[in-house]
Amino acid sequence: MKLIFLGPPGAGKGTLAVRAVELLKIPHISTGNIFRAAIASKSELGLKVKGIIDEGKLVDDRTTTALVREALAILKGGYILDGFPRTIPQAEALGEFVSVDKVINFDIPDDKVLSRLGGRRTCRSCGANYHIVFGKPKQEGVCDSCGGGLYTRDDDRKDAIAKRLEVYRSQTAPLIAYYRGRNLLVDVDASPSVDEVVANFKTALGL
Ligand code: AP5
């Protein structure tokens, strides 16, 4: 199954992806994770995108689409695309080389997004996400999975969050109508607890 996870920043796409990977036995391709790994390794791509991401803006369509095309070329079965496409031109480019089965639209109000992003802590080593209230690690500041240190992402600062929400509304939200018009969109209520969101996701996919 080829799925797209679409939704505002902090909606819980990455968190649900971890559970969906276990459930569906397919890999998770996150453009945000790919960019953060490039930044951490100080590669050419990382140096190019760091400032853009820290400010909450989008990386250009050409760079992002080429990266996704390369990542998908080595995959045989299904996958979850998280954070791509994020603009109409990206969706049109994707449509030229992939036929997706469903687009999961994470439906969530802004106040929830703000509280989720404001309290998020991310593992520097493996990228796992935690939350100071909703998903605490066993030991404060330490990743349960790999023992790495937890940090606050640079784009989880207040000004960057506001910019990301503005960019989401102007450039990404139009994809809802784009995919609804193609009968691919399924809405999932992403507001409740993680277990409830997983249940909503399973219902939406008829699992
Ligand atoms: P990316 O990493 O994709 O960021 P995003 O879409 O803004 O998504 P987030 O990772 O912030 O949130 P999420 O929905 O995964 O939420 P999470 O599960 O962590 O992209 C980062 C940047 O890269 C972009 O801004 C852009 O610059 C660039 N980029 C990426 N893709 C691009 C593209 N296609 N084109 C151009 N540029 C691109 O959850 C958030 C918090 O809430 C966590 O703390 C979690 O523990 C908690 N939580 C999750 N679910 C629940 C729940 N049900 N109940 C309570 N708490 C919850």
Tab-separated table of C-alpha atoms and ligand atoms in Angstrom:
chain	number	residue	atom	x	y	z
A	1	MET	CA	0.000	0.000	0.000
A	2	LYS	CA	1.331	3.460	-0.928
A	3	LEU	CA	0.164	6.116	1.517
A	4	ILE	CA	0.682	9.852	1.890
A	5	PHE	CA	0.447	11.448	5.352
A	6	LEU	CA	-0.820	15.003	4.918
A	7	GLY	CA	-1.378	17.461	7.731
A	8	PRO	CA	-0.169	20.557	9.534
A	9	PRO	CA	3.126	20.633	11.440
A	10	GLY	CA	2.840	18.815	14.752
A	11	ALA	CA	-0.354	16.966	13.792
A	12	GLY	CA	1.269	13.668	14.807
A	13	LYS	CA	2.244	12.343	11.368
A	14	GLY	CA	5.624	11.034	12.507
A	15	THR	CA	4.157	9.533	15.684
A	16	LEU	CA	1.427	7.662	13.806
A	17	ALA	CA	3.961	6.602	11.165
A	18	VAL	CA	5.918	4.646	13.798
A	19	ARG	CA	2.746	2.676	14.652
A	20	ALA	CA	1.651	2.324	11.008
A	21	VAL	CA	5.040	0.883	10.036
A	22	GLU	CA	4.535	-1.903	12.627
A	23	LEU	CA	0.962	-2.458	11.515
A	24	LEU	CA	1.420	-2.458	7.734
A	25	LYS	CA	5.052	-3.666	7.539
A	26	ILE	CA	6.024	-0.951	5.081
A	27	PRO	CA	8.788	1.673	5.377
A	28	HIS	CA	8.321	5.318	6.382
A	29	ILE	CA	9.889	7.979	4.181
A	30	SER	CA	9.934	11.367	5.912
A	31	THR	CA	11.394	14.295	3.975
A	32	GLY	CA	11.801	16.184	7.275
A	33	ASN	CA	13.891	13.297	8.687
A	34	ILE	CA	15.994	13.141	5.508
A	35	PHE	CA	16.698	16.883	5.729
A	36	ARG	CA	17.507	16.715	9.470
A	37	ALA	CA	19.936	13.825	8.883
A	38	ALA	CA	21.610	15.861	6.122
A	39	ILE	CA	21.904	18.852	8.476
A	40	ALA	CA	23.370	16.681	11.259
A	41	SER	CA	25.996	15.243	8.888
A	42	LYS	CA	26.809	18.762	7.566
A	43	SER	CA	26.496	17.453	3.988
A	44	GLU	CA	26.153	19.827	1.041
A	45	LEU	CA	22.367	19.311	1.114
A	46	GLY	CA	22.315	19.902	4.892
A	47	LEU	CA	24.215	23.187	4.619
A	48	LYS	CA	21.883	24.305	1.815
A	49	VAL	CA	18.610	23.597	3.682
A	50	LYS	CA	19.442	24.366	7.346
A	51	GLY	CA	18.562	28.079	7.286
A	52	ILE	CA	15.373	27.456	5.286
A	53	ILE	CA	14.112	24.780	7.694
A	54	ASP	CA	15.059	26.692	10.857
A	55	GLU	CA	12.963	29.638	9.630
A	56	GLY	CA	9.952	27.375	8.967
A	57	LYS	CA	9.988	27.834	5.186
A	58	LEU	CA	9.841	25.092	2.537
A	59	VAL	CA	12.831	23.695	0.677
A	60	ASP	CA	12.420	24.238	-3.081
A	61	ASP	CA	10.271	21.770	-5.046
A	62	ARG	CA	13.065	20.662	-7.362
A	63	THR	CA	15.472	19.633	-4.587
A	64	THR	CA	12.757	17.905	-2.568
A	65	THR	CA	11.204	16.028	-5.485
A	66	ALA	CA	14.610	14.759	-6.694
A	67	LEU	CA	15.340	13.491	-3.180
A	68	VAL	CA	12.039	11.613	-2.935
A	69	ARG	CA	12.374	10.144	-6.411
A	70	GLU	CA	15.802	8.787	-5.425
A	71	ALA	CA	14.513	7.369	-2.108
A	72	LEU	CA	11.547	5.629	-3.768
A	73	ALA	CA	13.575	4.209	-6.663
A	74	ILE	CA	15.118	1.565	-4.393
A	75	LEU	CA	11.797	0.475	-2.811
A	76	LYS	CA	9.819	-2.419	-4.247
A	77	GLY	CA	6.557	-2.627	-2.239
A	78	GLY	CA	4.471	-0.037	-0.437
A	79	TYR	CA	5.519	2.848	1.813
A	80	ILE	CA	4.335	5.816	3.831
A	81	LEU	CA	5.304	9.218	2.454
A	82	ASP	CA	5.315	11.668	5.370
A	83	GLY	CA	5.720	15.364	4.595
A	84	PHE	CA	5.726	14.937	0.821
A	85	PRO	CA	4.109	16.271	-1.280
A	86	ARG	CA	3.701	19.651	0.376
A	87	THR	CA	2.856	21.808	-2.649
A	88	ILE	CA	0.727	21.310	-5.766
A	89	PRO	CA	3.841	21.189	-8.028
A	90	GLN	CA	5.291	18.429	-5.788
A	91	ALA	CA	2.008	16.466	-6.034
A	92	GLU	CA	1.985	16.830	-9.804
A	93	ALA	CA	5.610	15.657	-10.033
A	94	LEU	CA	4.886	12.685	-7.761
A	95	GLY	CA	1.884	11.732	-9.887
A	96	GLU	CA	4.250	11.252	-12.836
A	97	PHE	CA	6.127	8.386	-11.184
A	98	VAL	CA	3.866	7.012	-8.409
A	99	SER	CA	0.252	5.946	-8.135
A	100	VAL	CA	-0.760	6.373	-4.485
A	101	ASP	CA	-3.551	4.320	-2.882
A	102	LYS	CA	-4.686	6.736	-0.156
A	103	VAL	CA	-3.895	10.154	1.281
A	104	ILE	CA	-4.450	10.366	5.037
A	105	ASN	CA	-5.484	13.888	6.018
A	106	PHE	CA	-4.642	14.619	9.673
A	107	ASP	CA	-7.514	16.758	10.896
A	108	ILE	CA	-6.523	18.835	13.957
A	109	PRO	CA	-7.199	22.362	15.280
A	110	ASP	CA	-4.379	24.930	15.667
A	111	ASP	CA	-4.468	25.005	19.497
A	112	LYS	CA	-3.575	21.288	19.622
A	113	VAL	CA	-0.796	21.808	17.078
A	114	LEU	CA	0.682	24.571	19.231
A	115	SER	CA	0.658	22.500	22.429
A	116	ARG	CA	2.132	19.459	20.649
A	117	LEU	CA	4.970	21.393	18.987
A	118	GLY	CA	5.640	23.535	22.059
A	119	GLY	CA	6.329	20.422	24.159
A	120	ARG	CA	8.048	18.202	21.605
A	121	ARG	CA	11.499	16.799	22.350
A	122	THR	CA	13.399	14.891	19.656
A	123	CYS	CA	16.232	12.391	19.943
A	124	ARG	CA	19.473	13.713	18.455
A	125	SER	CA	20.593	10.193	17.503
A	126	CYS	CA	17.548	8.330	16.148
A	127	GLY	CA	14.988	11.131	15.640
A	128	ALA	CA	12.317	9.581	17.916
A	129	ASN	CA	9.759	12.091	19.176
A	130	TYR	CA	8.642	12.642	22.785
A	131	HIS	CA	6.496	15.215	24.529
A	132	ILE	CA	6.949	16.837	27.934
A	133	VAL	CA	3.306	16.038	28.830
A	134	PHE	CA	1.802	13.554	26.323
A	135	GLY	CA	4.733	11.234	25.684
A	136	LYS	CA	7.441	11.459	28.337
A	137	PRO	CA	10.589	9.328	28.072
A	138	LYS	CA	11.298	6.984	31.008
A	139	GLN	CA	14.290	9.116	31.960
A	140	GLU	CA	14.086	12.869	31.444
A	141	GLY	CA	16.154	14.058	28.489
A	142	VAL	CA	17.121	10.535	27.369
A	143	CYS	CA	15.684	8.535	24.435
A	144	ASP	CA	14.007	5.237	25.471
A	145	SER	CA	15.005	3.560	22.193
A	146	CYS	CA	18.697	4.417	21.787
A	147	GLY	CA	19.810	6.372	24.878
A	148	GLY	CA	20.482	9.510	22.769
A	149	GLY	CA	20.003	13.012	24.180
A	150	LEU	CA	16.707	14.843	23.588
A	151	TYR	CA	16.605	18.384	22.217
A	152	THR	CA	14.095	20.988	21.021
A	153	ARG	CA	14.109	21.333	17.218
A	154	ASP	CA	15.147	24.808	15.984
A	155	ASP	CA	11.919	24.989	13.968
A	156	ASP	CA	9.853	24.372	17.141
A	157	ARG	CA	10.549	27.952	18.326
A	158	LYS	CA	7.431	30.148	18.522
A	159	ASP	CA	8.282	32.325	15.493
A	160	ALA	CA	9.191	29.300	13.336
A	161	ILE	CA	5.968	27.476	14.336
A	162	ALA	CA	3.905	30.519	13.283
A	163	LYS	CA	5.733	30.595	9.937
A	164	ARG	CA	5.235	26.841	9.407
A	165	LEU	CA	1.497	27.152	10.039
A	166	GLU	CA	1.272	30.069	7.606
A	167	VAL	CA	3.189	28.071	4.968
A	168	TYR	CA	0.971	25.044	5.610
A	169	ARG	CA	-2.197	27.090	5.028
A	170	SER	CA	-0.991	28.796	1.867
A	171	GLN	CA	1.001	26.014	0.167
A	172	THR	CA	0.051	22.615	1.619
A	173	ALA	CA	-3.634	22.839	2.593
A	174	PRO	CA	-4.672	23.193	-1.111
A	175	LEU	CA	-3.584	19.542	-1.474
A	176	ILE	CA	-6.672	18.526	0.532
A	177	ALA	CA	-8.976	19.612	-2.315
A	178	TYR	CA	-6.475	18.313	-4.890
A	179	TYR	CA	-6.564	14.764	-3.502
A	180	ARG	CA	-10.242	14.862	-2.494
A	181	GLY	CA	-11.042	15.647	-6.118
A	182	ARG	CA	-9.159	12.486	-7.105
A	183	ASN	CA	-11.083	10.379	-4.551
A	184	LEU	CA	-7.898	9.546	-2.672
A	185	LEU	CA	-8.371	11.557	0.522
A	186	VAL	CA	-9.388	9.992	3.844
A	187	ASP	CA	-9.850	12.262	6.882
A	188	VAL	CA	-8.538	11.068	10.236
A	189	ASP	CA	-9.333	12.873	13.480
A	190	ALA	CA	-5.803	13.451	14.851
A	191	SER	CA	-6.887	15.276	18.041
A	192	PRO	CA	-7.267	12.444	20.575
A	193	SER	CA	-4.612	10.261	22.222
A	194	VAL	CA	-2.106	8.331	20.103
A	195	ASP	CA	-3.973	5.029	20.631
A	196	GLU	CA	-7.248	6.625	19.542
A	197	VAL	CA	-5.606	8.149	16.459
A	198	VAL	CA	-4.241	4.692	15.575
A	199	ALA	CA	-7.792	3.302	15.913
A	200	ASN	CA	-9.156	6.119	13.695
A	201	PHE	CA	-6.460	5.355	11.123
A	202	LYS	CA	-7.309	1.641	11.080
A	203	THR	CA	-10.995	2.432	10.610
A	204	ALA	CA	-10.191	4.874	7.820
A	205	LEU	CA	-8.238	2.165	5.975
A	206	GLY	CA	-10.826	-0.525	6.721
A	207	LEU	CA	-8.317	-2.590	8.727
B	1	AP5	P1	8.768	17.834	8.867
B	1	AP5	O1	9.702	17.158	9.766
B	1	AP5	O2	7.973	17.029	7.893
B	1	AP5	O3	7.835	18.711	9.775
B	1	AP5	P2	6.245	18.859	9.846
B	1	AP5	O4	5.391	18.422	8.724
B	1	AP5	O5	6.135	20.293	10.179
B	1	AP5	O6	5.868	17.817	10.838
B	1	AP5	P3	6.427	17.653	12.248
B	1	AP5	O7	7.584	16.712	12.207
B	1	AP5	O8	6.689	18.984	12.890
B	1	AP5	O9	5.170	17.063	13.013
B	1	AP5	P4	4.433	15.674	12.955
B	1	AP5	O10	3.097	15.861	12.326
B	1	AP5	O11	5.302	14.580	12.433
B	1	AP5	O12	4.173	15.493	14.514
B	1	AP5	P5	4.877	14.519	15.566
B	1	AP5	O13	4.456	13.125	15.344
B	1	AP5	O14	6.330	14.832	15.693
B	1	AP5	O15	9.503	18.963	8.016
B	1	AP5	C1	10.388	19.878	8.618
B	1	AP5	C2	10.823	20.902	7.599
B	1	AP5	O16	11.518	20.264	6.494
B	1	AP5	C3	9.690	21.698	6.911
B	1	AP5	O17	9.237	22.787	7.684
B	1	AP5	C4	10.390	22.130	5.627
B	1	AP5	O18	11.270	23.208	5.853
B	1	AP5	C5	11.222	20.912	5.266
B	1	AP5	N1	10.458	19.985	4.412
B	1	AP5	C6	10.030	18.729	4.740
B	1	AP5	N2	9.333	18.187	3.732
B	1	AP5	C7	9.322	19.119	2.729
B	1	AP5	C8	8.747	19.160	1.446
B	1	AP5	N3	8.015	18.128	0.958
B	1	AP5	N4	8.939	20.280	0.683
B	1	AP5	C9	9.661	21.303	1.145
B	1	AP5	N5	10.224	21.356	2.374
B	1	AP5	C10	10.051	20.259	3.158
B	1	AP5	O19	4.109	15.018	16.897
B	1	AP5	C11	4.349	16.312	17.430
B	1	AP5	C12	4.382	16.228	18.972
B	1	AP5	O20	3.075	15.834	19.436
B	1	AP5	C13	5.354	15.185	19.525
B	1	AP5	O21	5.920	15.704	20.696
B	1	AP5	C14	4.478	13.958	19.835
B	1	AP5	O22	4.988	13.211	20.939
B	1	AP5	C15	3.141	14.613	20.178
B	1	AP5	N6	1.987	13.824	19.750
B	1	AP5	C16	1.839	13.189	18.553
B	1	AP5	N7	0.628	12.599	18.486
B	1	AP5	C17	-0.002	12.882	19.661
B	1	AP5	C18	-1.301	12.564	20.179
B	1	AP5	N8	-2.188	11.838	19.477
B	1	AP5	N9	-1.622	13.019	21.420
B	1	AP5	C19	-0.739	13.770	22.128
B	1	AP5	N10	0.502	14.097	21.691
B	1	AP5	C20	0.859	13.665	20.448
